[in-house]
Short mmCIF file of C-alpha atoms in Angstrom, two decimals:
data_model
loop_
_atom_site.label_atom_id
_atom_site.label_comp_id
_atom_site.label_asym_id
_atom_site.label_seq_id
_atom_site.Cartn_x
_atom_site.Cartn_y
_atom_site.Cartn_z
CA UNK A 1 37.02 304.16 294.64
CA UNK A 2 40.07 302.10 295.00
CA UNK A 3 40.32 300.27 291.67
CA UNK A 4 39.79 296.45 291.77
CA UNK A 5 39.70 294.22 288.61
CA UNK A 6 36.25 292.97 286.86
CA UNK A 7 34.94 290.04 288.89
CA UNK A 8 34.60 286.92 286.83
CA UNK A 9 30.70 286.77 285.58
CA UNK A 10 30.59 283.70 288.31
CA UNK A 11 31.68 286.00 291.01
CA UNK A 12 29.69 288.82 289.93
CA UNK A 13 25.98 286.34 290.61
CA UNK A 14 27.37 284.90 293.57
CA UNK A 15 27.84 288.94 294.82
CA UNK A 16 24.54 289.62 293.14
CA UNK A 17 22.70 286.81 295.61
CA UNK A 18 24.43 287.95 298.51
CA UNK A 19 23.65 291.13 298.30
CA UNK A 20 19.61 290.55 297.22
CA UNK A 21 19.43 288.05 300.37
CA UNK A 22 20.57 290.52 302.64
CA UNK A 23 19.05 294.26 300.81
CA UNK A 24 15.64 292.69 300.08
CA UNK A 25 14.71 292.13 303.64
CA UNK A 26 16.84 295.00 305.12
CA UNK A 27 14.47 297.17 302.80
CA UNK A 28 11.19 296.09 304.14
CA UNK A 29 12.78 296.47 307.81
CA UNK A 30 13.80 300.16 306.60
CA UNK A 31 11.08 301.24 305.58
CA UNK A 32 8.72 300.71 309.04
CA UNK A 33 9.99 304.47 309.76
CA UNK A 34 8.84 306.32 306.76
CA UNK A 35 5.61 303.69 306.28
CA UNK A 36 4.66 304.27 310.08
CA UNK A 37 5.19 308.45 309.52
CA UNK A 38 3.42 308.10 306.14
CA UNK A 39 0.79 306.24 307.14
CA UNK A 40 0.57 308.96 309.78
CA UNK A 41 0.71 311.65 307.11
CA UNK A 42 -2.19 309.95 304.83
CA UNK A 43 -4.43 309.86 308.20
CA UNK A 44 -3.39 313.36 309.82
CA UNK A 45 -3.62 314.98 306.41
CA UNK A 46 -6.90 314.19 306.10
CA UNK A 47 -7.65 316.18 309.09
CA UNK A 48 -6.76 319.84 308.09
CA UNK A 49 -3.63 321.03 306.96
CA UNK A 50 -2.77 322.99 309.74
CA UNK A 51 -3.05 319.55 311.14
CA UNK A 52 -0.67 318.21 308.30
CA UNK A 53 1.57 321.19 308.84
CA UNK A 54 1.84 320.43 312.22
CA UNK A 55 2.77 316.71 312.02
CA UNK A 56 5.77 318.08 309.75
CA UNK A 57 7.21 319.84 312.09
CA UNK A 58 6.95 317.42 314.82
CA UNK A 59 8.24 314.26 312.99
CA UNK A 60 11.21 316.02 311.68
CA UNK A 61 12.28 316.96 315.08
CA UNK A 62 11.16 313.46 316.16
CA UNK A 63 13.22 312.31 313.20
CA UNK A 64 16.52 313.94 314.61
CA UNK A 65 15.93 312.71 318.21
CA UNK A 66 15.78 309.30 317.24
CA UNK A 67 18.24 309.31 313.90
CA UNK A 68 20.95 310.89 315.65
CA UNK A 69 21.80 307.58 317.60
CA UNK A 70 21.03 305.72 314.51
CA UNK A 71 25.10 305.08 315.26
CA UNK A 72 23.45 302.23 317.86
CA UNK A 73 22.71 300.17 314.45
CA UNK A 74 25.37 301.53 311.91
CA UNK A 75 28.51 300.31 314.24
CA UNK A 76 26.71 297.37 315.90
CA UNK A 77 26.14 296.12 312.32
CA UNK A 78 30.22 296.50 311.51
CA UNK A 79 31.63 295.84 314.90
CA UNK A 80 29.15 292.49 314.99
CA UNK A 81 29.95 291.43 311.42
CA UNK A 82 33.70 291.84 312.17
CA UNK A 83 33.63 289.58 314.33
CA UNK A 84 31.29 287.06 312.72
CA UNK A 85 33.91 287.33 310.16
CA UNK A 86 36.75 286.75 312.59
CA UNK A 87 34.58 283.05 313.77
CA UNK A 88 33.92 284.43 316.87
CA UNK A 89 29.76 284.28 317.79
CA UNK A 90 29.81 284.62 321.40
CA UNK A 91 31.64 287.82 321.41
CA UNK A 92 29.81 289.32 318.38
CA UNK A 93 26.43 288.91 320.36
CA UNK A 94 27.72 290.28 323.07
CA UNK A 95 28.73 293.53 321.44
CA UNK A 96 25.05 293.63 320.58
CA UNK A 97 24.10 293.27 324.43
CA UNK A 98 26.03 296.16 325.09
CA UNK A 99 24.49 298.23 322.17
CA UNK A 100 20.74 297.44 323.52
CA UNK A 101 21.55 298.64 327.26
CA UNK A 102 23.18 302.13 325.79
CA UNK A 103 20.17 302.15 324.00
CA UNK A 104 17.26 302.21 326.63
CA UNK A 105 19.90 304.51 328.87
CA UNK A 106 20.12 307.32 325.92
CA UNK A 107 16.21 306.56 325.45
CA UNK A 108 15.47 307.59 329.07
CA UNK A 109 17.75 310.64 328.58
CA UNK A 110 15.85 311.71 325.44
CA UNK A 111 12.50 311.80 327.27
CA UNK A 112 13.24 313.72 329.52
CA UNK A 113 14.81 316.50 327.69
CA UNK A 114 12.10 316.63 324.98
CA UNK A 115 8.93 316.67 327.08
CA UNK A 116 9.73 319.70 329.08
CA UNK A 117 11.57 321.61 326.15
CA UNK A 118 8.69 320.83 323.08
CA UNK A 119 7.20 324.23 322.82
CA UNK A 120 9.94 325.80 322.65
CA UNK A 121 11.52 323.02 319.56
CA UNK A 122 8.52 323.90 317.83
CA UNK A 123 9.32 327.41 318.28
CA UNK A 124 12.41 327.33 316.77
CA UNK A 125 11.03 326.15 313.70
CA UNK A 126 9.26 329.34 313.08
CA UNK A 127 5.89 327.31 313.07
CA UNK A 128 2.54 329.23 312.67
CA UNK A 129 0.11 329.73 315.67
CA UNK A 130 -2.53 327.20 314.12
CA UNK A 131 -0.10 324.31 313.94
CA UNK A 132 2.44 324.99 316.88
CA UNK A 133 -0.42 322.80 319.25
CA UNK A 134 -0.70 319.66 317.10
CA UNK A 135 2.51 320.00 316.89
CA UNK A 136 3.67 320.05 320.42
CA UNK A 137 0.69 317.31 321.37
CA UNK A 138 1.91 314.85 318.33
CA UNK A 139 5.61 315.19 319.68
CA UNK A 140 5.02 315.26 323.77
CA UNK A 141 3.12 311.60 323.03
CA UNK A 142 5.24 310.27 320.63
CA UNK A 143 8.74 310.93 322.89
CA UNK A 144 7.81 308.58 325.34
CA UNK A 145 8.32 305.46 322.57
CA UNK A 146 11.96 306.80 321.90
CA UNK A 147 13.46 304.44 324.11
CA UNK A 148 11.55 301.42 322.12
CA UNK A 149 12.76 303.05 318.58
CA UNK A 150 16.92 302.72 319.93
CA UNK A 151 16.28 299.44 321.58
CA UNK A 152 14.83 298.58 317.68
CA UNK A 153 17.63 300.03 315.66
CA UNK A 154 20.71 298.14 318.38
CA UNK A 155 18.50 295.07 318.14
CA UNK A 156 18.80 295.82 314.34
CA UNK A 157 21.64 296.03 314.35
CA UNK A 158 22.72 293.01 316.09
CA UNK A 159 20.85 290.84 313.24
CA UNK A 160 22.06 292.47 311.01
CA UNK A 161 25.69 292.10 311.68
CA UNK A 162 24.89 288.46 312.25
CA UNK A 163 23.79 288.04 308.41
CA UNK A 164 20.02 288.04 309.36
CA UNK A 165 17.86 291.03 307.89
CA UNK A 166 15.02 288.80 307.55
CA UNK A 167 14.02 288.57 311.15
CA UNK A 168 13.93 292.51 310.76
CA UNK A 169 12.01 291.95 307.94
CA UNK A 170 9.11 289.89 309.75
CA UNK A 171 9.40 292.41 312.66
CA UNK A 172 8.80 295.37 310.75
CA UNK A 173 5.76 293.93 308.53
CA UNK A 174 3.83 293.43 312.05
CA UNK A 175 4.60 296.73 313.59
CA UNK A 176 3.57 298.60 310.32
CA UNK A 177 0.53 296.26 310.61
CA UNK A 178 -0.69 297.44 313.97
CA UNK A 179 0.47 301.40 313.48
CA UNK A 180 -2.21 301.28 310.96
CA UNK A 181 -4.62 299.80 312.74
CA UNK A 182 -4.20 301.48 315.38
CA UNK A 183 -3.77 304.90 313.64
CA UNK A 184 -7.26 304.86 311.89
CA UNK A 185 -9.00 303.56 315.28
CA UNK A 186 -7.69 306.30 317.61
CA UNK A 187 -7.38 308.87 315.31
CA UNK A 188 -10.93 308.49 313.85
CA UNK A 189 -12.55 305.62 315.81
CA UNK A 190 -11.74 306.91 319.26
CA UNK A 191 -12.05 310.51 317.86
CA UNK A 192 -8.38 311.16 319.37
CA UNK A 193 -7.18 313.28 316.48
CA UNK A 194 -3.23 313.93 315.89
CA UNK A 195 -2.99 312.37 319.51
CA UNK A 196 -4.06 309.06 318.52
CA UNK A 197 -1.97 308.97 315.20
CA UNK A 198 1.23 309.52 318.06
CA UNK A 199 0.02 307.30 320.54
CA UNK A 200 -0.69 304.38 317.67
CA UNK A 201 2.71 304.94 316.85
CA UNK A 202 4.24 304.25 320.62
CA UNK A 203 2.48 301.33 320.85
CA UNK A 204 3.66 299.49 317.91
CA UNK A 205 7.32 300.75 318.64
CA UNK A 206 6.68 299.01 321.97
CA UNK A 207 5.48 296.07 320.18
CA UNK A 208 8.42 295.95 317.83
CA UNK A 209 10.99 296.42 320.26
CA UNK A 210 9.70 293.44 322.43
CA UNK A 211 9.84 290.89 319.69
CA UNK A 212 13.15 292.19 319.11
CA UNK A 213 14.37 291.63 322.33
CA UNK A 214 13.27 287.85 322.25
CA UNK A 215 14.79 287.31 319.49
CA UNK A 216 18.58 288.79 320.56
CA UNK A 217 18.20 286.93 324.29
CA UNK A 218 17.45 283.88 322.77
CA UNK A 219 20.65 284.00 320.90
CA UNK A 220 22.70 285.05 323.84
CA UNK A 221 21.45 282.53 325.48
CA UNK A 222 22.41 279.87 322.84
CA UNK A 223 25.95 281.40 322.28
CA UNK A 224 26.68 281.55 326.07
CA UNK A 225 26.86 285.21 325.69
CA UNK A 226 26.11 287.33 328.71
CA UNK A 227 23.08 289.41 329.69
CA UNK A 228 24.04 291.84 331.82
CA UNK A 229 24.93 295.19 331.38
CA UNK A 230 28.87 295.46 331.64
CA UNK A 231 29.58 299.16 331.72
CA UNK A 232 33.16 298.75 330.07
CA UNK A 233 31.45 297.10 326.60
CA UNK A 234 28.87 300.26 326.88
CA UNK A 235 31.78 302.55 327.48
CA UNK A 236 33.10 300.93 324.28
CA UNK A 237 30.18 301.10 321.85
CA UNK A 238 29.33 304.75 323.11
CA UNK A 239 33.27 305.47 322.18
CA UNK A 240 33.08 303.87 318.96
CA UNK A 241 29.55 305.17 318.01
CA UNK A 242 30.65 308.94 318.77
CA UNK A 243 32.03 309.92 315.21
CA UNK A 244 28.56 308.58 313.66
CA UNK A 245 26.85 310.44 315.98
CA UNK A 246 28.70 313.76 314.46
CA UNK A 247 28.17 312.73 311.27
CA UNK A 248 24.06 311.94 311.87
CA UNK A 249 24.15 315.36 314.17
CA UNK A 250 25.44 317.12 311.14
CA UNK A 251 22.98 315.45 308.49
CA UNK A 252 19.68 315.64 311.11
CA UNK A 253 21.13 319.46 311.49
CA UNK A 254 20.52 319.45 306.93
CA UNK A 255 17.20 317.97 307.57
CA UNK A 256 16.20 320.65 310.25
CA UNK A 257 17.21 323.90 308.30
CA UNK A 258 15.18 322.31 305.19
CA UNK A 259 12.13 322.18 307.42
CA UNK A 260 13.09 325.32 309.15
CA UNK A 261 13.14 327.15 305.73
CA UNK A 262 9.79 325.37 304.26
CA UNK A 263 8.22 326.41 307.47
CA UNK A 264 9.07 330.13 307.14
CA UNK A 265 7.45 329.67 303.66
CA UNK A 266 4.28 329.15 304.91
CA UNK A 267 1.65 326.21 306.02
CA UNK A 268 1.09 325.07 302.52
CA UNK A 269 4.73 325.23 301.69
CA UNK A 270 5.93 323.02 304.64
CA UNK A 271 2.53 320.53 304.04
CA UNK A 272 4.06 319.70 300.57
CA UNK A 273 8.02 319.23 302.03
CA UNK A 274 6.08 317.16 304.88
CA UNK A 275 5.01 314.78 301.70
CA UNK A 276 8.31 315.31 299.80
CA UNK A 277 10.01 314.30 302.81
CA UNK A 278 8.22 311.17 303.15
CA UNK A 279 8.72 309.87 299.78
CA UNK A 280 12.18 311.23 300.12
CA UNK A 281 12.92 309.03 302.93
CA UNK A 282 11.22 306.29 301.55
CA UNK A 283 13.69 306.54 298.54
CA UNK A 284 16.49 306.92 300.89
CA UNK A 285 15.80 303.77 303.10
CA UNK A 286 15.50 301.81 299.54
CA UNK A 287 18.61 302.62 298.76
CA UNK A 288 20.31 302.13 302.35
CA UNK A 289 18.92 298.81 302.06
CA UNK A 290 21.96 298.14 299.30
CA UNK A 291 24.24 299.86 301.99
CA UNK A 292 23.17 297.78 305.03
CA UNK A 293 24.20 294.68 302.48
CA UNK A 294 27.28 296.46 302.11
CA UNK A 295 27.78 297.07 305.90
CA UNK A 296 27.37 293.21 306.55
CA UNK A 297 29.48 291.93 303.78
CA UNK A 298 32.35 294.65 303.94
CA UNK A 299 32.35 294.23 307.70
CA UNK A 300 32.59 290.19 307.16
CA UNK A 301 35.31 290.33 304.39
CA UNK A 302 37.68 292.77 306.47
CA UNK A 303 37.11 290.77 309.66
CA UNK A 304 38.26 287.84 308.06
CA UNK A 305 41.10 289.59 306.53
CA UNK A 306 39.80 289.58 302.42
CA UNK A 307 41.23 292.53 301.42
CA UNK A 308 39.79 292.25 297.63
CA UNK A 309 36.63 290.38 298.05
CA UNK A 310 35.69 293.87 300.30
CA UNK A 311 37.04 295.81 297.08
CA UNK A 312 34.88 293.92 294.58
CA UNK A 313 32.21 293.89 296.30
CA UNK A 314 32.16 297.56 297.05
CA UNK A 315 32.63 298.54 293.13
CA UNK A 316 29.61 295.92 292.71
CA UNK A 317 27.35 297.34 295.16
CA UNK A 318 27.89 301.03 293.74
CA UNK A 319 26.62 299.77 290.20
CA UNK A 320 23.53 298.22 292.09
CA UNK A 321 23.41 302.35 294.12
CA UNK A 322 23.23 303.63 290.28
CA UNK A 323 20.62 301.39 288.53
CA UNK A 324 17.99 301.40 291.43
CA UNK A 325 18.53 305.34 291.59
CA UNK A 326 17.62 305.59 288.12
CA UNK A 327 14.57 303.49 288.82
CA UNK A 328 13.60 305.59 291.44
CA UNK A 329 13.83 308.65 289.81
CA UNK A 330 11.93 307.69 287.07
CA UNK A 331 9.09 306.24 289.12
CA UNK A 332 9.32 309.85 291.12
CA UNK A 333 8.51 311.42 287.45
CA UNK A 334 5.83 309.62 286.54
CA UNK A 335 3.55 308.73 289.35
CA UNK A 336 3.82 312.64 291.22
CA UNK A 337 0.79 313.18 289.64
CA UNK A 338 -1.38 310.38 291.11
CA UNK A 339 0.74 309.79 295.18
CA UNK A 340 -0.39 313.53 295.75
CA UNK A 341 -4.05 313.27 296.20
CA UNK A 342 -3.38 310.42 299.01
CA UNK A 343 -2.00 313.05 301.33
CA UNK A 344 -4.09 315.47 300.78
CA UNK A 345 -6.57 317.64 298.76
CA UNK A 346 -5.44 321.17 298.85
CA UNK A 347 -4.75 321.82 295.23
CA UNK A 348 -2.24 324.68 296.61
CA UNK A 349 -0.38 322.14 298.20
CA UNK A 350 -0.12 319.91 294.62
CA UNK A 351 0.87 322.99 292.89
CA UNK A 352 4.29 323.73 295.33
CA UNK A 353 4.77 319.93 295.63
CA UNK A 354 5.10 319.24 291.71
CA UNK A 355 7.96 320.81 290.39
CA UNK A 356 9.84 319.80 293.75
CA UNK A 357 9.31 316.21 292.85
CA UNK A 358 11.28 317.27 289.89
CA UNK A 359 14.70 317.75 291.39
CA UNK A 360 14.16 315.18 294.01
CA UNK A 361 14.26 312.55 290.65
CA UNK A 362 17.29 314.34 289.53
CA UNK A 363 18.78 313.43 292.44
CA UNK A 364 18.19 310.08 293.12
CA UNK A 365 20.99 308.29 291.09
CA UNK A 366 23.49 310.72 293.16
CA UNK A 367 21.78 309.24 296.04
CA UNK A 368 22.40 305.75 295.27
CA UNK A 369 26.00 306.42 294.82
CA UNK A 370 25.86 308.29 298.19
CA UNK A 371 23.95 305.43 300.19
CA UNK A 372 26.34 302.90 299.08
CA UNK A 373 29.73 304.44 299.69
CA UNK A 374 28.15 305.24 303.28
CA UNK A 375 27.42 301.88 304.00
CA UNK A 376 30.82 300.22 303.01
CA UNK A 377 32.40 302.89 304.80
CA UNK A 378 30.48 302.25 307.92
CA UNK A 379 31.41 298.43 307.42
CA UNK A 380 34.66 299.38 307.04
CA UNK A 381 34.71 301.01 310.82
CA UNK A 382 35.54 304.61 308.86
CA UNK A 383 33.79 306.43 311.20
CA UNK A 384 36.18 309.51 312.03
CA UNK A 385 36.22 310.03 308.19
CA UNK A 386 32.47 310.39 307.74
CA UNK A 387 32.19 312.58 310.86
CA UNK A 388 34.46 314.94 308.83
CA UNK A 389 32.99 314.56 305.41
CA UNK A 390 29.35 315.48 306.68
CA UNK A 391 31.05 318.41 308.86
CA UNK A 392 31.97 319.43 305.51
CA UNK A 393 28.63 318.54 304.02
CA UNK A 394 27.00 320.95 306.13
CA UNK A 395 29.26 323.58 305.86
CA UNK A 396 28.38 323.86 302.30
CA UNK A 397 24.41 323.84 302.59
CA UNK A 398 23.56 325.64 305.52
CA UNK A 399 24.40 329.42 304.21
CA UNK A 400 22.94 328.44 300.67
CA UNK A 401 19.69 327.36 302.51
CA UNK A 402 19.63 329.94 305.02
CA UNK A 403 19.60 332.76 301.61
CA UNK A 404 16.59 331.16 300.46
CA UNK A 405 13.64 332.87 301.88
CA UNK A 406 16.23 336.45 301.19
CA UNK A 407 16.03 335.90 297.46
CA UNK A 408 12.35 334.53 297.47
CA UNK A 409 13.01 331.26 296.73
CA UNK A 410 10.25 328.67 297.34
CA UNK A 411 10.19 325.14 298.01
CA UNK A 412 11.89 324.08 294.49
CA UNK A 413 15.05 326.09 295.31
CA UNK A 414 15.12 324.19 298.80
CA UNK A 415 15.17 320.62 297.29
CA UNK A 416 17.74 322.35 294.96
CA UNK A 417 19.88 323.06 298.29
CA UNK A 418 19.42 319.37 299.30
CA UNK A 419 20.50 318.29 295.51
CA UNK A 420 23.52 320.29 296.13
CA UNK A 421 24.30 318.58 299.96
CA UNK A 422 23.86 314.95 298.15
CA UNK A 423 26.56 315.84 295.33
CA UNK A 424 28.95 317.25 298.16
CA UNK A 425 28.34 313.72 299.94
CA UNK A 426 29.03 311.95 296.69
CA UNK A 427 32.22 313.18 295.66
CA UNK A 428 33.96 312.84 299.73
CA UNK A 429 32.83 309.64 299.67
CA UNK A 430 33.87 308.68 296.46
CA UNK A 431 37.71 309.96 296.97
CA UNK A 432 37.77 307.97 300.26
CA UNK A 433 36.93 304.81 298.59
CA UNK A 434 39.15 305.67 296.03
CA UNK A 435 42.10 306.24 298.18
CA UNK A 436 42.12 302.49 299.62
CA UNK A 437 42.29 303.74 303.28
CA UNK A 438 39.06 302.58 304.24
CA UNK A 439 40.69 299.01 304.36
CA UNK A 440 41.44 297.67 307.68
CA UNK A 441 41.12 294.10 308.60
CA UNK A 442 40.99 291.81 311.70
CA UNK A 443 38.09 291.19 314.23
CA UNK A 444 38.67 295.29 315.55
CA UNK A 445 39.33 297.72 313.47
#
């Protein structure tokens, strides 16, 4: 990271608040996701494993049709703050307009390549014959509230980028809210089974995304900024979200072989990375949290041309990455004993899941270095540079992945793989930072 000189203790707290005021909330918006798929998980598991078994499989390809336009909330946030930065309100919202209305157009296009092609996704995965159907139902149902998940994450984005993670906040609290609900009375109360857990979930995504959308027209409205879709500004977010979406492609394509490889190791094998990969996401949106701070404030700093407030701030916000990695990890070790039996009660399950934990709380303090440096880099508009970092990423952990099930490696030698993908991440990231590049101010990068 490029070097910058120890803030004054004054300037360190006044860092400190801005970064709790804006991570605090941005981590209970973050973590709707993984609470909505484990709350999902704790329900379905309870149903069978094959059930369990095939919930993994359908979330994580879910996961990657959502998550790879997560770009419609990681360069809203930066393009918005730039400009918020640069004084001007009127056009920062209406960057945001334009983010919404690519939204519900690559929402539409999602649907209607995942319904017809789901059996044959789940195919791919190598899943057995007694979860490929709950698989297939739980993803069919739950495709249709894609649009409402990218309309959240622009909407996100918007607020974000406008300094506000607490209306996020509020939003996400009520749609975790009525997932639950909703879960446990169509799943068991309506007697639905894994299609009620999916169909809870599309309704609260609905619900979410509506109260979203009030919020960002009221604002438009206030700012004088326009409504309608303007097919040059969508031409223009679409262009400038393109090299996130090759570095989420590339990371979503990580995810996938992980859950292609558990899956090949059997039902109780992917049932455990199905609960791994929940906490593990958890974790992950903790520590994003700290780099959606960093995406505000970086973007902020450079758009009003403070070249070493962004530098100080960055070298702050990696020591925050560090500490609440080592928290994490240590709260991973000793509570893997007692989180298991909430998902489920197959003891064969416990047994693969436990010394996974292990090297997931290895890995956490990497991951808080990793999270951070990804969100100032993102703030910074260094999008072509991630795009080739995670390239890279991949290029490293697919082949070691792909050789697990050859040498007989189980579900410990898989997390061991992702270990490895999260160091690779660490140390491109860090020499980017490093090399001062990243810095580039005005209201446009």
């Amino acid at each position: 990271m490029t070097q910058a000189p120890a803030a004054p203790r004054a300037t360190r707290r006044r860092h400190d608040r801005e970064i709790v005021a804006l991570a605090v909330p941005a981590f209970g918006a973050l973590i709707a996701e993984p609470l909505f798929l484990m709350a999902d998980t704790a329900i379905v598991g309870h149903l069978g494993t094959a059930q369990l078994a095939g919930l993994g499989v359908a979330s994580a390809l879910l996961a990657t049709a959502v998550s790879i336009f997560v770009f419609l909330a990681y360069a809203t946030t930066a393009a918005v703050a730039r400009r918020v930065g640069a004084g001007d309100l009127q056009a920062a919202i209406r960057q945001g307009m334009d983010g919404i209305w690519l939204a519900l157009m690559l929402g539409a296009a999602v649907i209607a390549v995942v319904l017809p092609t789901a059996p044959s996704l789940v195919e791919l995965f190598g899943t057995s014959e007694t979860a490929a159907p709950y698989a297939i139902t739980y993803l069919r149902i739950s495709a249709l509230g894609i649009p409402a998940m990218l309309v959240v994450l622009a909407a996100t984005g918007v607020l974000r980028g406008l300094q506000n993670t607490r209306t996020p906040l509020y939003v996400a609290i009520a749609g975790f809210v009525a997932n639950a609900v909703l879960n446990v009375g169509l799943v068991y109360g309506a007697d639905l089974g894994i299609a009620g857990s999916a169909w809870g979930t599309v309704i609260a995504q609905f619900g979410m995304a509506a109260a979203y959308l009030v919020v960002v027209v009221r604002g438009a409205r206030k700012h004088g900024a326009s409504l309608r879709p303007d097919a040059a500004g969508i031409r223009a977010s679409a262009q400038a979200g393109a090299p996130l979406l090759v570095r989420t492609l590339s990371l979503r394509a990580i995810l996938m072989i992980a859950t292609g490889v558990a899956a090949r190791l059997g039902d109780a094998d992917i049932a455990a990375h199905q609960i791994i990969l929940s906490l593990w996401t958890l974790f992950a949106f903790a520590l994003d949290a700290i780099a959606i701070a960093g995406q505000a404030i970086i973007g902020r700093y450079l758009g009003a041309g403070d070249t070493q407030g962004a530098r100080v701030v960055c070298r702050r916000m990696v020591e925050w990455g560090i500490a609440v990695g080592v928290v994490l990890g240590g709260l991973v070790i000793a509570f893997r004993p007692l989180y298991l039996p909430l998902f489920t009660s197959d003891s064969a399950v416990h047994d693969i899941a436990l010394p996974a934990l292990l090297m997931v709380a290895l890995s956490q303090p990497i991951c808080g270095i990793v999270y951070v440096l990804d969100g100032v880099l993102m703030g910074a508009g260094d999008g072509p540079y991630l795009a080739r970092a995670m390239l890279l990423t991949l290029a490293v952990f697919a082949p070691v992945a792909l050789l697990i099930p050859a040498f007989s490696g189980g579900l410990t030698a898989v997390w061991a793989a992702m270990t490895l993908m999260m160091t690779v991440r660490m140390l491109t990231l860090w020499l980017r930072t490093r090399s001062g590049r990243w810095i580039v101010t005005g209201a446009t990068r």
